[in-house]
Amino acid sequence: MRTLIVAAVLCFTVSATAQDTKAPVNLKSILLQQLHEVHNQKNWFVSEKEAAMGLTPEQAAWSDGKNHSVGQLVQHLTYWNRMTLVALQGHPEKAVDDNNETFNFDPKTWDATQKQFDQVMTDLETLVQSADDATLAKIAPTIARVAQHNAYHIGEMVTSRKKQGSWDPEKGVK
């Protein structure tokens, strides 16, 4: 099953990777590309960096009353990305009992929340970069899910900013 998932990830992204880089395409390069693109490198969609860039703490806390704020989404991603990172490093921690707790966000911590997200993503990228082929094959499905989860919530961030009126369509999403 793991081999099938890895093969699916490769098939899905190999053509985009080949177009975007001159380096040989391999599992490591694909996983790193996925992590970079949800972290801080815009490609086919905006990264978290673009999705959250320029927001004041008050704007980051804004919600339409039905959906999470950008700040809550960044907090949630930081929590789950860190939980995944420590598990992959062999130090798993018990997750919260209620996922809603992962969305707790205080606008006063907006800058720190952004820095924490950036650090966790950098640490995940470093983990993938330093992994050998056997480890990569083992962790590839998890890393791919991290990227998918981030991309999903980045879309929510952009939608929230559009509703708020703080999104600049020149950033890549009209």
Coordinates of C-alpha atoms in Angstrom, one line a residue:
M1 CA 0.0 0.0 0.0
R2 CA 2.8 2.4 0.9
T3 CA 4.5 1.8 -2.5
L4 CA 1.2 2.5 -4.2
I5 CA 0.8 5.8 -2.4
V6 CA 4.4 6.8 -3.1
A7 CA 3.9 5.9 -6.8
A8 CA 0.7 8.0 -6.9
V9 CA 2.6 11.0 -5.4
L10 CA 5.3 10.6 -8.0
C11 CA 2.9 10.3 -10.9
F12 CA 0.9 13.3 -9.8
T13 CA 3.9 15.6 -9.4
V14 CA 6.6 14.3 -11.7
S15 CA 5.6 16.4 -14.8
A16 CA 5.3 19.7 -12.8
T17 CA 8.7 19.0 -11.1
A18 CA 10.3 18.2 -14.4
Q19 CA 9.1 21.5 -15.8
D20 CA 10.1 23.5 -12.8
T21 CA 13.6 22.2 -12.2
K22 CA 16.6 21.0 -14.1
A23 CA 17.8 18.6 -11.4
P24 CA 16.8 15.0 -11.7
V25 CA 13.4 14.2 -10.3
N26 CA 13.4 11.8 -7.4
L27 CA 11.2 11.2 -4.3
K28 CA 13.3 13.7 -2.2
S29 CA 13.0 16.5 -4.7
I30 CA 9.2 16.0 -5.1
L31 CA 8.6 16.0 -1.3
L32 CA 10.8 19.1 -0.9
Q33 CA 8.9 20.8 -3.7
Q34 CA 5.6 20.1 -2.0
L35 CA 6.8 21.4 1.3
H36 CA 8.4 24.5 -0.1
E37 CA 5.3 25.3 -2.1
V38 CA 3.0 25.3 0.9
H39 CA 5.6 27.0 3.0
N40 CA 7.1 30.0 1.2
Q41 CA 7.5 29.4 -2.6
K42 CA 4.5 30.3 -4.8
N43 CA 4.0 28.1 -7.8
W44 CA 0.6 26.8 -9.0
F45 CA -1.0 28.3 -5.9
V46 CA 0.1 30.7 -3.2
S47 CA 2.1 29.4 -0.2
E48 CA 1.3 30.2 3.4
K49 CA 3.8 33.0 3.2
E50 CA 1.7 34.8 0.6
A51 CA -1.6 33.8 2.1
A52 CA -0.7 35.4 5.4
M53 CA 1.6 38.2 4.3
G54 CA 0.9 41.7 5.4
L55 CA -1.9 40.9 7.8
T56 CA -2.1 42.9 11.0
P57 CA -2.9 40.9 14.2
E58 CA -6.5 42.2 14.0
Q59 CA -6.9 41.2 10.4
A60 CA -5.4 37.8 11.2
A61 CA -8.0 37.3 13.9
W62 CA -10.9 38.4 11.7
S63 CA -13.6 35.8 11.0
D64 CA -16.9 35.9 9.2
G65 CA -18.4 34.1 12.1
K66 CA -18.8 30.8 10.3
N67 CA -15.2 30.0 9.4
H68 CA -11.8 30.1 11.0
S69 CA -9.6 33.2 10.9
V70 CA -6.3 33.2 9.1
G71 CA -4.6 33.3 12.5
Q72 CA -6.6 30.3 13.7
L73 CA -5.7 28.4 10.5
V74 CA -1.9 29.1 10.9
Q75 CA -2.1 28.1 14.5
H76 CA -3.8 24.8 13.6
L77 CA -1.3 24.1 10.9
T78 CA 1.6 24.9 13.1
Y79 CA 0.3 22.5 15.8
W80 CA -0.3 19.5 13.4
N81 CA 2.9 20.1 11.4
R82 CA 4.9 20.2 14.7
M83 CA 3.1 17.0 15.9
T84 CA 4.1 15.3 12.7
L85 CA 7.7 16.5 12.9
V86 CA 8.3 15.3 16.4
A87 CA 6.6 11.9 15.5
L88 CA 8.9 11.5 12.5
Q89 CA 11.9 12.4 14.7
G90 CA 10.9 9.5 17.0
H91 CA 9.5 11.6 19.8
P92 CA 5.7 11.4 19.4
E93 CA 3.5 13.4 21.7
K94 CA -0.1 12.8 22.7
A95 CA -2.3 15.0 20.6
V96 CA -5.1 17.1 22.0
D97 CA -8.4 15.3 22.6
D98 CA -10.4 18.0 20.8
N99 CA -9.1 19.2 17.5
N100 CA -10.9 22.5 18.1
E101 CA -8.2 23.3 20.6
T102 CA -5.6 23.5 17.8
F103 CA -7.4 26.6 16.4
N104 CA -6.9 28.7 19.6
F105 CA -5.3 31.9 18.5
D106 CA -4.5 35.1 20.3
P107 CA -3.9 38.1 18.0
K108 CA -1.2 39.4 20.3
T109 CA 0.9 36.4 19.3
W110 CA 0.5 36.8 15.5
D111 CA 4.2 37.5 14.8
A112 CA 5.3 34.5 17.0
T113 CA 2.7 32.3 15.4
Q114 CA 4.1 33.1 12.0
K115 CA 7.6 32.5 13.2
Q116 CA 6.6 29.1 14.7
F117 CA 5.0 28.0 11.4
D118 CA 8.1 29.0 9.5
Q119 CA 10.4 27.2 11.9
V120 CA 8.3 24.0 11.9
M121 CA 8.2 24.0 8.1
T122 CA 11.9 24.6 7.8
D123 CA 12.5 21.7 10.2
L124 CA 10.3 19.4 8.1
E125 CA 12.2 20.4 5.0
T126 CA 15.5 19.8 6.8
L127 CA 14.3 16.4 7.9
V128 CA 13.4 15.4 4.3
Q129 CA 16.6 16.9 2.9
S130 CA 18.7 14.8 5.3
A131 CA 16.8 11.6 5.0
D132 CA 18.2 8.5 3.2
D133 CA 16.2 6.7 0.5
A134 CA 14.8 4.1 2.9
T135 CA 13.5 6.7 5.3
L136 CA 12.1 8.8 2.5
A137 CA 10.1 5.8 1.2
K138 CA 8.7 5.3 4.7
I139 CA 7.8 8.9 5.5
A140 CA 6.7 10.0 2.0
P141 CA 2.9 9.4 2.5
T142 CA 3.0 11.4 5.7
I143 CA 5.0 14.3 4.2
A144 CA 2.6 14.3 1.2
R145 CA -0.4 14.5 3.6
V146 CA 1.3 17.4 5.5
A147 CA 1.5 19.3 2.2
Q148 CA -2.1 18.4 1.2
H149 CA -3.4 19.5 4.6
N150 CA -1.4 22.8 4.4
A151 CA -2.7 23.5 0.8
Y152 CA -6.3 22.9 1.9
H153 CA -6.1 25.4 4.7
I154 CA -4.1 27.9 2.6
G155 CA -7.1 27.9 0.3
E156 CA -9.3 28.8 3.3
M157 CA -6.9 31.6 4.3
V158 CA -7.2 33.2 0.8
T159 CA -11.0 32.8 0.9
S160 CA -11.1 34.4 4.4
R161 CA -9.0 37.3 3.1
K162 CA -11.2 37.8 0.1
K163 CA -14.3 38.0 2.3
Q164 CA -12.5 40.4 4.6
G165 CA -11.4 42.5 1.7
S166 CA -7.7 42.2 2.6
W167 CA -6.6 40.0 -0.3
D168 CA -4.6 41.4 -3.1
P169 CA -5.5 39.4 -6.3
E170 CA -2.1 40.3 -7.7
K171 CA -0.6 37.8 -5.3
G172 CA -1.7 35.1 -7.6
V173 CA -5.3 34.2 -6.9
K174 CA -8.0 36.3 -8.5

